[in-house]
CSV table of C-alpha atoms and ligand atoms in Angstrom, one decimal:
chain,number,residue,atom,x,y,z
A,318,ALA,CA,0.0,0.0,0.0
A,319,LEU,CA,1.1,3.6,-0.4
A,320,GLU,CA,2.5,4.8,2.9
A,321,ARG,CA,4.2,7.7,4.6
A,322,THR,CA,7.1,7.3,7.0
A,323,PHE,CA,9.1,9.7,9.1
A,324,SER,CA,12.8,10.2,8.6
A,325,ILE,CA,15.5,12.2,10.3
A,326,ILE,CA,18.9,13.0,8.8
A,327,LYS,CA,20.9,13.1,12.0
A,328,PRO,CA,23.6,15.6,13.3
A,329,ASP,CA,26.6,13.4,12.2
A,330,ALA,CA,25.3,13.6,8.6
A,331,THR,CA,24.3,17.3,8.5
A,332,ARG,CA,27.7,18.2,10.0
A,333,ARG,CA,29.5,16.3,7.2
A,334,ASN,CA,27.3,18.0,4.5
A,335,LEU,CA,25.7,14.7,3.6
A,336,THR,CA,22.0,15.9,3.3
A,337,GLY,CA,22.0,15.8,-0.5
A,338,ALA,CA,23.9,12.5,-0.7
A,339,ILE,CA,21.3,10.9,1.7
A,340,ASN,CA,18.4,12.4,-0.2
A,341,ALA,CA,19.8,11.0,-3.5
A,342,THR,CA,19.9,7.5,-1.9
A,343,ILE,CA,16.3,8.0,-0.8
A,344,GLU,CA,15.1,9.2,-4.2
A,345,LYS,CA,17.0,6.5,-6.1
A,346,ALA,CA,15.2,3.9,-3.9
A,347,GLY,CA,11.9,5.3,-5.3
A,348,LEU,CA,10.8,7.1,-2.2
A,349,ARG,CA,9.4,10.6,-2.6
A,350,ILE,CA,10.4,13.4,-0.1
A,351,VAL,CA,6.9,15.0,0.4
A,352,ALA,CA,7.9,17.2,3.4
A,353,GLN,CA,11.4,18.4,4.6
A,354,LYS,CA,12.8,20.9,7.1
A,355,ARG,CA,16.1,21.6,8.8
A,356,ILE,CA,15.7,22.3,12.5
A,357,LEU,CA,17.6,22.3,15.8
A,358,LEU,CA,15.7,20.0,18.3
A,359,THR,CA,15.1,21.2,21.8
A,360,ARG,CA,16.1,18.9,24.6
A,361,ALA,CA,12.4,18.6,25.4
A,362,GLN,CA,11.5,17.6,21.8
A,363,ALA,CA,14.3,15.0,21.8
A,364,GLU,CA,13.3,13.5,25.1
A,365,THR,CA,9.7,13.2,23.9
A,366,PHE,CA,10.7,11.8,20.5
A,367,TYR,CA,12.9,9.1,22.1
A,368,GLY,CA,10.6,8.5,25.1
A,369,VAL,CA,10.4,4.8,24.5
A,370,HIS,CA,14.2,4.6,25.1
A,371,LYS,CA,14.3,6.6,28.4
A,372,GLU,CA,15.3,3.7,30.6
A,373,ARG,CA,18.2,2.6,28.2
A,374,PRO,CA,21.7,3.3,29.3
A,375,PHE,CA,22.4,5.3,26.1
A,376,PHE,CA,19.4,7.6,26.5
A,377,GLY,CA,21.3,10.6,27.8
A,378,GLU,CA,24.0,10.3,25.1
A,379,LEU,CA,21.3,9.9,22.4
A,380,VAL,CA,19.5,13.0,23.5
A,381,ASP,CA,22.7,15.0,23.8
A,382,PHE,CA,23.8,13.9,20.3
A,383,MET,CA,20.4,14.7,18.7
A,384,ILE,CA,20.4,18.2,19.9
A,385,SER,CA,24.1,18.9,19.2
A,386,GLU,CA,23.6,20.2,15.7
A,387,PRO,CA,20.8,20.6,13.2
A,388,ILE,CA,18.8,17.7,11.9
A,389,VAL,CA,16.7,17.4,8.8
A,390,VAL,CA,13.2,16.0,9.4
A,391,GLN,CA,11.3,14.5,6.5
A,392,VAL,CA,8.2,12.7,5.4
A,393,LEU,CA,8.8,10.0,2.8
A,394,GLU,CA,6.1,8.6,0.7
A,395,GLY,CA,6.0,5.4,-1.4
A,396,GLU,CA,4.8,1.8,-1.7
A,397,ASN,CA,5.4,0.2,1.7
A,398,ALA,CA,7.4,3.2,2.7
A,399,VAL,CA,8.0,2.2,6.3
A,400,ALA,CA,9.7,-1.1,5.5
A,401,ALA,CA,11.2,0.2,2.3
A,402,TYR,CA,13.0,3.0,4.1
A,403,ARG,CA,14.3,0.7,6.9
A,404,GLU,CA,15.8,-1.3,4.1
A,405,VAL,CA,17.4,1.8,2.5
A,406,MET,CA,18.9,2.8,5.9
A,407,GLY,CA,20.3,-0.6,6.7
A,408,ALA,CA,20.9,-2.1,10.2
A,409,THR,CA,21.0,0.3,13.2
A,410,ASN,CA,24.7,-0.6,13.7
A,411,PRO,CA,26.6,0.3,10.6
A,412,ALA,CA,28.9,-2.6,11.2
A,413,ASN,CA,26.0,-4.9,10.4
A,414,ALA,CA,24.5,-2.7,7.6
A,415,ALA,CA,24.3,-4.1,4.0
A,416,GLU,CA,26.3,-2.7,1.1
A,417,GLY,CA,24.7,0.3,-0.5
A,418,THR,CA,22.6,1.3,2.6
A,419,ILE,CA,22.7,4.8,4.1
A,420,ARG,CA,24.3,3.5,7.3
A,421,LYS,CA,26.9,1.4,5.5
A,422,GLU,CA,27.9,4.3,3.3
A,423,PHE,CA,27.7,7.1,5.8
A,424,ALA,CA,27.2,6.2,9.5
A,425,LEU,CA,30.0,6.5,12.0
A,426,SER,CA,28.7,4.3,14.8
A,427,VAL,CA,25.5,2.8,16.4
A,428,GLY,CA,24.8,6.2,18.0
A,429,GLU,CA,26.0,8.4,15.2
A,430,ASN,CA,24.2,6.4,12.5
A,431,SER,CA,23.1,9.2,10.1
A,432,ALA,CA,19.4,8.3,9.8
A,433,HIS,CA,16.3,7.5,11.7
A,434,GLY,CA,13.2,5.9,10.2
A,435,SER,CA,9.9,4.9,11.8
A,436,ASP,CA,9.6,1.2,12.8
A,437,SER,CA,5.9,0.9,12.2
A,438,LEU,CA,3.1,2.6,10.3
A,439,GLU,CA,1.5,3.6,13.7
A,440,ASN,CA,4.7,5.2,14.9
A,441,ALA,CA,5.2,6.9,11.6
A,442,GLN,CA,1.9,8.7,12.0
A,443,ILE,CA,2.8,9.7,15.6
A,444,GLU,CA,6.3,10.9,14.6
A,445,ILE,CA,5.1,12.8,11.5
A,446,ALA,CA,2.5,14.6,13.7
A,447,GLN,CA,5.3,15.7,16.1
A,448,PHE,CA,7.0,17.8,13.4
A,449,PHE,CA,4.6,18.5,10.5
A,450,ALA,CA,1.2,20.1,10.2
A,451,GLY,CA,-1.0,18.5,7.6
A,452,ASN,CA,-0.6,21.5,5.1
A,453,GLU,CA,3.2,21.2,5.3
A,454,ILE,CA,3.1,17.7,3.6
A,455,VAL,CA,2.5,17.9,-0.2
A,456,GLY,CA,2.3,14.6,-1.9
B,570,CMP,P1,17.1,5.4,15.9
B,570,CMP,O1,16.5,4.6,14.8
B,570,CMP,O2,17.1,6.8,15.8
B,570,CMP,O3,16.4,5.0,17.3
B,570,CMP,C1,17.0,4.9,18.5
B,570,CMP,C2,18.5,5.2,18.4
B,570,CMP,O4,19.2,4.9,19.6
B,570,CMP,C3,19.1,4.4,17.3
B,570,CMP,O5,18.6,4.9,16.1
B,570,CMP,C4,20.5,4.5,17.6
B,570,CMP,O6,21.1,5.6,16.9
B,570,CMP,C5,20.5,4.8,19.1
B,570,CMP,N1,21.2,3.6,19.8
B,570,CMP,C6,20.8,2.4,19.7
B,570,CMP,N2,21.7,1.6,20.5
B,570,CMP,C7,22.7,2.5,20.9
B,570,CMP,C8,23.8,2.3,21.7
B,570,CMP,N3,24.2,1.1,22.2
B,570,CMP,N4,24.5,3.4,22.0
B,570,CMP,C9,24.2,4.6,21.5
B,570,CMP,N5,23.1,4.8,20.8
B,570,CMP,C10,22.3,3.8,20.5
């Protein structure tokens, strides 16, 4: 089915000027970028966004990293977009990511892993609503 998923180009990637290279990978995979903006997350926004991880040992480090420099938030549209984008990103840890994936090509470590993508259609809708108004998404 035609779906929308939520994507973040993370600080390690914006810092290295990789926004365009990552967008090219996304578009080559057949996903359409139907909304996009560059923002600096507040600590509160980052803590809310990663709330499910708040008991994890890496939570503090994750929040500090995500607010350290600008990110690019995006809505991606395409056939089975949630699963399709997870495939394009590759495994969370770049050491395990397949050839040609965003994380294999660009990520530095499991924390500084260049991209986030929603893990389910339900979470995609929640995450999109945290950053975009309906009229900012133009399919
Ligand atoms: P993301 O898809 O944004 O969702 C949660 C993030 O936590 C994940 O990508 C990783 O970047 C980060 N993460 C997962 N495991 C670790 C870890 N062991 N150390 C630091 N960050 C981690």
